[in-house]
Backbone as numpy.savetxt, mean C-alpha at the origin, in Angstrom:
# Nx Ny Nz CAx CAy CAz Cx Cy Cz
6.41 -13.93 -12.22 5.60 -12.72 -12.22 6.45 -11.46 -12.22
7.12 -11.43 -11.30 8.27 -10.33 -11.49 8.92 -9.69 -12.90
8.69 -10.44 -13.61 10.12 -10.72 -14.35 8.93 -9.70 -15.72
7.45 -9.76 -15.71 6.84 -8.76 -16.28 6.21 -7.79 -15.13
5.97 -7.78 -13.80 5.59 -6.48 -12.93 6.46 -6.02 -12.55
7.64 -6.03 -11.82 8.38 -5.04 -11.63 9.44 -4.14 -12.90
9.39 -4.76 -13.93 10.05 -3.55 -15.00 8.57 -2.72 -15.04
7.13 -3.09 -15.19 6.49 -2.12 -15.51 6.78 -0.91 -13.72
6.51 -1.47 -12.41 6.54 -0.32 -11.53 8.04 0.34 -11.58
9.39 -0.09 -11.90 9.97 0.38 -12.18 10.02 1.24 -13.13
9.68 1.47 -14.07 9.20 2.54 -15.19 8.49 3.53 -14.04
7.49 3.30 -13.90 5.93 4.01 -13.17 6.86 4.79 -11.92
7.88 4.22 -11.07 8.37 5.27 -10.06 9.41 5.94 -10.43
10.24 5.71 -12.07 11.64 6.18 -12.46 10.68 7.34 -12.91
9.54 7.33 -13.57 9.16 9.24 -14.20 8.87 9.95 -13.23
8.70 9.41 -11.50 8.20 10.17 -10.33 9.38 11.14 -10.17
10.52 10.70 -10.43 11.92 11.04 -9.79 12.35 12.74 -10.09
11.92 13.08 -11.42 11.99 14.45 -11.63 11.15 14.99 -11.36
10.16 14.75 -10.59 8.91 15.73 -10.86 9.15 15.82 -8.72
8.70 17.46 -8.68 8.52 17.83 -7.55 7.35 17.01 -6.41
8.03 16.46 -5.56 6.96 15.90 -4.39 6.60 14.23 -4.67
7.11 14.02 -5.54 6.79 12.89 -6.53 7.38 11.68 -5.79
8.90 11.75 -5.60 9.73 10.59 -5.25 9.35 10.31 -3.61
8.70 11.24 -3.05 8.28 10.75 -1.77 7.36 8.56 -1.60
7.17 8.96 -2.77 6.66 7.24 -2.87 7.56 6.78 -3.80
7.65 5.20 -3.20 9.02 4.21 -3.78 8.50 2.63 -4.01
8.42 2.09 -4.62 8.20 0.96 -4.98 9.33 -0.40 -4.44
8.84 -1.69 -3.73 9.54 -2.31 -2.86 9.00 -3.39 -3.14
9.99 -4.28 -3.32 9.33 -6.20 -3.51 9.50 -6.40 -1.48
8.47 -7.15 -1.00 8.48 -7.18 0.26 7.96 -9.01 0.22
8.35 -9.74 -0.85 8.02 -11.47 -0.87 7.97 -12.15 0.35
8.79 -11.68 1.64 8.88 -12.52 3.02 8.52 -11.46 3.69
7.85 -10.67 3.93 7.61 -10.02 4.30 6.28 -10.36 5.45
6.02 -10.33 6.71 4.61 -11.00 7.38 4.48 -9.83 8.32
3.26 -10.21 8.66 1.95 -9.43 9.85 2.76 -9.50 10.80
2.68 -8.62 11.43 2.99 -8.60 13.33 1.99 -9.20 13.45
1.85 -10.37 14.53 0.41 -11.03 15.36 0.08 -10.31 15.95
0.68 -8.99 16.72 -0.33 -8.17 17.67 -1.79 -7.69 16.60
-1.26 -7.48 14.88 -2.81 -6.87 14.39 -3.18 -8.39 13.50
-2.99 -9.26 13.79 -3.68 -10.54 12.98 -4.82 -10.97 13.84
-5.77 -11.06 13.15 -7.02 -10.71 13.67 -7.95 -12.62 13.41
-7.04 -13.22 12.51 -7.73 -14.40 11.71 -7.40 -16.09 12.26
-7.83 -16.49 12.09 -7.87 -18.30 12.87 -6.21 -18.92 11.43
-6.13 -18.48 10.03 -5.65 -18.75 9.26 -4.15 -18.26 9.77
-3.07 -18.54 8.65 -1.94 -18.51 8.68 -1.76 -16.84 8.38
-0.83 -15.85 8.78 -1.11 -14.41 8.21 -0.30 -14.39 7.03
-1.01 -13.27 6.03 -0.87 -13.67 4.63 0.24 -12.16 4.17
1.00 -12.90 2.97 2.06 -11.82 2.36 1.78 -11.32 1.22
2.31 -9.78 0.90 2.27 -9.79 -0.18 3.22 -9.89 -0.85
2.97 -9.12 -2.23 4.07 -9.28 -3.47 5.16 -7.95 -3.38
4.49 -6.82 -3.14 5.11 -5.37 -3.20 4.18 -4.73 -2.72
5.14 -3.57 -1.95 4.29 -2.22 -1.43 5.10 -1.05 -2.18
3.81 -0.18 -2.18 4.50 1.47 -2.07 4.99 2.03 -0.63
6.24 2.74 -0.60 6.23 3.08 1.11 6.22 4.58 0.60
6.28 5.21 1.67 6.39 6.74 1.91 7.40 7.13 2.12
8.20 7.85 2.24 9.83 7.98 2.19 9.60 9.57 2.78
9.63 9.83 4.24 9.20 11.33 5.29 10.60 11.80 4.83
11.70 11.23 4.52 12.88 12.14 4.78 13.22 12.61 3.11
12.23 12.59 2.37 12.01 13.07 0.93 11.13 14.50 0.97
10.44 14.32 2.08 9.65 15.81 2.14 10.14 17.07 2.72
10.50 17.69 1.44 11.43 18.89 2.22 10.52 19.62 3.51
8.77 19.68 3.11 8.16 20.38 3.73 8.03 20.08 5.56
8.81 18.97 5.75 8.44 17.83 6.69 9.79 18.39 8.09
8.88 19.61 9.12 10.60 20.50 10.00 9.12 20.46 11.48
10.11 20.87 12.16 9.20 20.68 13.31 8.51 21.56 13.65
8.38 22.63 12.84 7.18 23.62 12.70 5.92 23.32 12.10
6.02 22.33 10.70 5.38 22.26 10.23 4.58 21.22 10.37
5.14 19.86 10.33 4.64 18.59 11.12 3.64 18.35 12.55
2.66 17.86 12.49 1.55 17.51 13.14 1.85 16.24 14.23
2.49 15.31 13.15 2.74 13.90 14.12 4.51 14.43 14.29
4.98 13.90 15.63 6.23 14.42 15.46 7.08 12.62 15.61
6.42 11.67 15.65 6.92 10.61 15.00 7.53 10.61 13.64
7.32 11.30 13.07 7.69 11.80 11.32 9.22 12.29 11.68
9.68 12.52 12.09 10.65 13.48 12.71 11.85 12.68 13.93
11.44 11.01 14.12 12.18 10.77 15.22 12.90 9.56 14.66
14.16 9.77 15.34 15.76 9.17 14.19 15.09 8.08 14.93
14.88 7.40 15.99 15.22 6.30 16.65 14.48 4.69 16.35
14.41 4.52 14.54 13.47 3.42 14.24 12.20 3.69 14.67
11.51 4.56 14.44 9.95 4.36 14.60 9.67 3.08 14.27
8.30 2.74 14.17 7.31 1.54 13.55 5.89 2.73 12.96
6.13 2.01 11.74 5.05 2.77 10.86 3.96 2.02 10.11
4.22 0.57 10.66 3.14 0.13 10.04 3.68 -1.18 10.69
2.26 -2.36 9.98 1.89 -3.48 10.91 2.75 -4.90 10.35
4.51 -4.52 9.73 4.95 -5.91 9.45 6.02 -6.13 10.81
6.55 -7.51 10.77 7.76 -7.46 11.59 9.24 -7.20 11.26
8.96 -6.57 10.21 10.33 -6.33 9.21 11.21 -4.91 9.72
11.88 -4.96 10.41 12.02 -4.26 11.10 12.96 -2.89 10.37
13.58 -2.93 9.34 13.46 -2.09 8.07 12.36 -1.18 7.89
11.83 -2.26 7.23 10.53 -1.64 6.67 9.89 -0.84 7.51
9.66 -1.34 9.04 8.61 -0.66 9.97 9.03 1.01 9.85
10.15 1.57 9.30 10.25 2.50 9.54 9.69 4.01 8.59
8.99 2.85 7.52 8.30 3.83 6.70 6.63 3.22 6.43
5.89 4.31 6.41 4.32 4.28 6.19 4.43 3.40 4.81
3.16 2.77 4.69 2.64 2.06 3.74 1.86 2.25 2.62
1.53 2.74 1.55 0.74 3.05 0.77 0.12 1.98 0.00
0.34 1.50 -1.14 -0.38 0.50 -2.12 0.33 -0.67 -1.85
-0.36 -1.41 -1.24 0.00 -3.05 -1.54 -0.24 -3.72 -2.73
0.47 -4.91 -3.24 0.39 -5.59 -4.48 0.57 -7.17 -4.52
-0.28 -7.80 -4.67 -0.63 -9.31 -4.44 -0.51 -9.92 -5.77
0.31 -10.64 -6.28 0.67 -11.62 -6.92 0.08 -12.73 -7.50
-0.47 -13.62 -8.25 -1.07 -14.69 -8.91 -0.37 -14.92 -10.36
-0.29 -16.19 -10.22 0.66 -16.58 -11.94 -0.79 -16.45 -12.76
-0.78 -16.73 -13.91 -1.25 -16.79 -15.17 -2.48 -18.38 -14.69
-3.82 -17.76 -14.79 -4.49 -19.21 -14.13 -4.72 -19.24 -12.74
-4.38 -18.73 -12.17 -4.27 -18.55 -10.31 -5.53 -18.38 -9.90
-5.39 -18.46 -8.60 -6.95 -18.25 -8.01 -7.35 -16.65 -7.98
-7.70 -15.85 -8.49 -8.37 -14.47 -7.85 -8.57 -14.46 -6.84
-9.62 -15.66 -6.11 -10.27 -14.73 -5.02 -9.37 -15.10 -4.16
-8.08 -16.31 -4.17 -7.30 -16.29 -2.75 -6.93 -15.06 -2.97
-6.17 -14.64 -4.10 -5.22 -13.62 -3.95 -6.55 -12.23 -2.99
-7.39 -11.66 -3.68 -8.43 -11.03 -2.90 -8.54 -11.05 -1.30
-8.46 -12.12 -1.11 -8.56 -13.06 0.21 -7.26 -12.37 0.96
-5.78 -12.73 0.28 -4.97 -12.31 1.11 -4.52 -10.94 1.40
-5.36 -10.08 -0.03 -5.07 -8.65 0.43 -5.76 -8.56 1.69
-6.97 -8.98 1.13 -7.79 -8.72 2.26 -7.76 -8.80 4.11
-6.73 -9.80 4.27 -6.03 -10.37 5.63 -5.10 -8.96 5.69
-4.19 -8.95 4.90 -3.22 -7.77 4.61 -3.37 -6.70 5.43
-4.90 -6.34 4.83 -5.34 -4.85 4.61 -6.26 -4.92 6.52
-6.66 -5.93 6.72 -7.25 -5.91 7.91 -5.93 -5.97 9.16
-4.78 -5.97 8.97 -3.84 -5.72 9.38 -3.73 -4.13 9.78
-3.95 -3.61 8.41 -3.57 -2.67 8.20 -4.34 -1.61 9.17
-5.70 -2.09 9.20 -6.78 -1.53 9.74 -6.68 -1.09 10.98
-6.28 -2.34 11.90 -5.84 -2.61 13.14 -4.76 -1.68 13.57
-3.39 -1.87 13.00 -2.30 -1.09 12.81 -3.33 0.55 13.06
-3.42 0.65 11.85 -4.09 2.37 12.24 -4.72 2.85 13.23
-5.53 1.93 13.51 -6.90 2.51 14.52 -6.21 2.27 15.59
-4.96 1.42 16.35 -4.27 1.39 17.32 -3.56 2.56 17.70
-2.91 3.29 16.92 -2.06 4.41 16.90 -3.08 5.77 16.21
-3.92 5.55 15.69 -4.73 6.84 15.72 -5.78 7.30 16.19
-6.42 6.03 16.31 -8.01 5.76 17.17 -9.02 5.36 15.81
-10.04 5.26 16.44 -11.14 5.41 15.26 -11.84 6.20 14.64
-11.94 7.69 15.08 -12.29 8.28 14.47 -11.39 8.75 13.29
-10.16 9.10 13.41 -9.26 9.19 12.35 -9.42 8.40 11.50
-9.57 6.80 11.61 -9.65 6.07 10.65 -10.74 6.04 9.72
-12.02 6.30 10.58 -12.79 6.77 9.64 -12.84 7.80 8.28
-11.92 8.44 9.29 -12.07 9.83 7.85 -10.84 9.05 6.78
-10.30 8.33 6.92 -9.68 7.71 6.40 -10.87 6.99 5.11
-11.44 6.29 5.69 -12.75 6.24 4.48 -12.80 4.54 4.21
-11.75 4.29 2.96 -11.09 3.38 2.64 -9.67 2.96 2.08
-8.91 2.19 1.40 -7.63 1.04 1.32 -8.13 0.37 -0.09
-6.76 1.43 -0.70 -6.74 0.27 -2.50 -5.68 -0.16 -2.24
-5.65 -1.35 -2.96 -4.52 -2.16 -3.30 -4.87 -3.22 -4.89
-4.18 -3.93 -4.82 -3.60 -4.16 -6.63 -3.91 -5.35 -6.06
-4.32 -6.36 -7.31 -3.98 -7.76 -7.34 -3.85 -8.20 -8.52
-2.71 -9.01 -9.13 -2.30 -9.14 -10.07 -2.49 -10.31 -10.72
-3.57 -11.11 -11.85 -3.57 -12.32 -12.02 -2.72 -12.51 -13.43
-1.71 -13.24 -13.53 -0.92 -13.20 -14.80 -1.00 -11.79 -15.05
-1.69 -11.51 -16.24 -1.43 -10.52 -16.91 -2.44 -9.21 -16.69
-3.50 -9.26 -15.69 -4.58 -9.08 -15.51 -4.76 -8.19 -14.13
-4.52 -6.81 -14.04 -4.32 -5.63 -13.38 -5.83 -5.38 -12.51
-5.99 -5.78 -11.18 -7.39 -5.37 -10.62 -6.88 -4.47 -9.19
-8.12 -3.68 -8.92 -8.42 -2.43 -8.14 -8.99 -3.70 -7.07
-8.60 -3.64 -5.84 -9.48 -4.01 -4.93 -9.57 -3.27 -3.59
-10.53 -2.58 -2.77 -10.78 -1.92 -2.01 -11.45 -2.64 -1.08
-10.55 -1.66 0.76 -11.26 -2.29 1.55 -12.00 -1.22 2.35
-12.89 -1.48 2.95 -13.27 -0.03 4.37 -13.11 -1.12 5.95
-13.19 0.06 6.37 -13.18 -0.77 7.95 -14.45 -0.41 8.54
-15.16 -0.51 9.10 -16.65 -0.60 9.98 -16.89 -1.27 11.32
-16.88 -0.59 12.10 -16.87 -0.92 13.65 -16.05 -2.35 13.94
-15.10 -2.48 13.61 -13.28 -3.19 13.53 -13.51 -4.34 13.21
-14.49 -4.37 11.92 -15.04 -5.44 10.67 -14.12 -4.76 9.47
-13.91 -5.69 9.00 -12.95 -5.30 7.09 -13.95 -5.90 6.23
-13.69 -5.05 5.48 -14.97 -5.52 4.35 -13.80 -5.46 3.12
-13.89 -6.34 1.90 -13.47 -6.50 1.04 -14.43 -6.07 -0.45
-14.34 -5.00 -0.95 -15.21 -4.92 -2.25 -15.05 -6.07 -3.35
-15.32 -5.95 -4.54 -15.54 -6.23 -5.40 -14.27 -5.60 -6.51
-13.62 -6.90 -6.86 -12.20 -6.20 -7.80 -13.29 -5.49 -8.98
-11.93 -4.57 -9.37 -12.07 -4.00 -10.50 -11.00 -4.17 -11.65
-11.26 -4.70 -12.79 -9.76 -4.55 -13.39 -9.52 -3.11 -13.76
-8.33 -2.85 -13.86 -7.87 -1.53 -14.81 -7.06 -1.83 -15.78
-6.21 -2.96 -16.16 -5.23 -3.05 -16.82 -4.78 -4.40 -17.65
-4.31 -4.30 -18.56 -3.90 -5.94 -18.79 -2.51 -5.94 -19.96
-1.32 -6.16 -19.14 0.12 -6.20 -19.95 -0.16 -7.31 -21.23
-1.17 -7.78 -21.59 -0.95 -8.40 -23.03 -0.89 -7.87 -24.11
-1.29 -6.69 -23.86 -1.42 -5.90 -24.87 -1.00 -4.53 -24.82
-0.26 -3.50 -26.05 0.53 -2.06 -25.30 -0.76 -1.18 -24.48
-1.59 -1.15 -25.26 -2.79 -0.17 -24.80 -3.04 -0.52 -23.48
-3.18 -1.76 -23.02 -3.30 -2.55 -21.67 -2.32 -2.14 -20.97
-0.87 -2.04 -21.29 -0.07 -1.47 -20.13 -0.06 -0.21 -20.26
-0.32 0.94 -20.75 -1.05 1.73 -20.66 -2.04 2.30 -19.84
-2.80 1.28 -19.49 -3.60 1.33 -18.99 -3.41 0.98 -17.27
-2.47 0.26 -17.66 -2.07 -0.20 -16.17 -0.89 1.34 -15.36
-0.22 1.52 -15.84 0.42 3.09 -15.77 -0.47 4.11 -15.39
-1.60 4.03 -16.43 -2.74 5.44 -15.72 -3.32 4.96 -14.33
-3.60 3.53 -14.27 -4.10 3.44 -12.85 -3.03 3.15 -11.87
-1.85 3.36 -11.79 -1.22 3.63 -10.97 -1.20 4.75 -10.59
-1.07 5.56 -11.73 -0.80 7.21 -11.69 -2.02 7.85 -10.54
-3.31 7.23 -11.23 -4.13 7.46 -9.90 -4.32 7.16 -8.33
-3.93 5.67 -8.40 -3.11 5.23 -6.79 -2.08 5.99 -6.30
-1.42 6.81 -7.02 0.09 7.49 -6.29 -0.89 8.71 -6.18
-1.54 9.50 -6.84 -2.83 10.89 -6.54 -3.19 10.53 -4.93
-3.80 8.89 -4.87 -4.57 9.18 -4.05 -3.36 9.47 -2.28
-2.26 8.18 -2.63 -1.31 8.06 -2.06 -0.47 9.62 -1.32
-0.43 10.48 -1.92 0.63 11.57 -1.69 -0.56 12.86 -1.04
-1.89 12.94 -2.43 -2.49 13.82 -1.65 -3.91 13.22 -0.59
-3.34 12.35 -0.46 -4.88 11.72 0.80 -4.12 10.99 1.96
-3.41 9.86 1.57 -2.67 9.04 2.57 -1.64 10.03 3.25
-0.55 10.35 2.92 0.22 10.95 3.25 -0.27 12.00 3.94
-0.93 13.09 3.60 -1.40 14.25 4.59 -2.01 13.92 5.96
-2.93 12.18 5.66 -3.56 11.46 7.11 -2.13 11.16 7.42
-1.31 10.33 7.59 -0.64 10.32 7.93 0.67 11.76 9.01
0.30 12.55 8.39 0.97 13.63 8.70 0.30 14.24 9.63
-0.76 14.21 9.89 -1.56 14.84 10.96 -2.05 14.03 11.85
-2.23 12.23 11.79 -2.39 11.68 13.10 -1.21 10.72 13.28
């Protein structure tokens, strides 16, 4: 799978790089990557993904202790910014997750494991921000990838229930117009990423 998704997100974060405010999100294969059990919520094994977007705070010039809201944004000493045990990683926020399936694969596991993922994720937040923040938070896209076959899947959280929507495709690398297509709906995941995620983030 790699070997056709990551040259396409590599493309998709190399045009971020010149553009102002842009490179604050970075694209990351995270394959061993697992849940902290403090937010695993499920009787099942906790589930991985393929790749995340992270947030990268020490990219934001705007980001001084005048201006900053959370002053975790701001502290050298390994924060934890989100719900893996990777202790790297914990040190940057999370944006788009990306779930994996070969050519033929199951959809709805893959669905399934964002979905564990993302109820991670849920937990993670509402621990460190409460619930009302999370609310305004709203909902959680993430990607699931079947072979060649680019889907939108969204979650909300509801009184510390995860709900899993209904994929959407956007994209399909078989064809140029298809990756194309898969590029614009990233382009819109990094929109929502920089001006929605990131600013919640910055203020709780």
């Amino acid at each position: 799978n790699n070997l056709v998704h990551s040259p396409i997100l590599e493309i998709f974060v190399y045009e971020m790089r010149n553009a102002p405010g842009q490179d604050v999100l970075n694209f990351l294969l995270c394959t061993t990557t697992i849940i902290d059990s403090t937010y695993h919520r499920f009787p099942d094994g906790a589930s991985r993904v393929d790749s995340v977007f992270r947030l990268l705070p020490e990219r934001d010039p705007t980001i001084t202790p005048d201006t900053i809201q959370q002053p975790l944004l701001l502290d050298t000493a390994a924060p934890c910014f989100n719900w893996t045990t990777d202790r790297l990683l914990q040190q940057y926020p999370l944006a788009i997750s990306i779930e994996t399936k070969r050519y033929g694969g199951n959809m709805a596991k893959g669905e399934q494991h964002l979905g564990i993922w993302h109820a991670a994720q849920w937990e993670f937040l509402a621990s460190r921000a409460g619930a009302e923040p999370v609310d305004q938070l709203g909902f959680q896209p993430g990607i699931v990838v079947q072979g060649h076959i680019w889907s939108l899947v969204i979650t909300t959280r509801h009184q510390a229930t995860t709900t899993v929507l209904s994929s959407v495709e956007f994209g399909n690398t078989s064809s140029v117009v298809g990756v194309f297509e898969v590029i614009a709906g990233l382009r819109r995941l990094r929109c929502w990423s920089l001006d929605v995620l990131w600013p919640w983030y910055r203020t709780f």
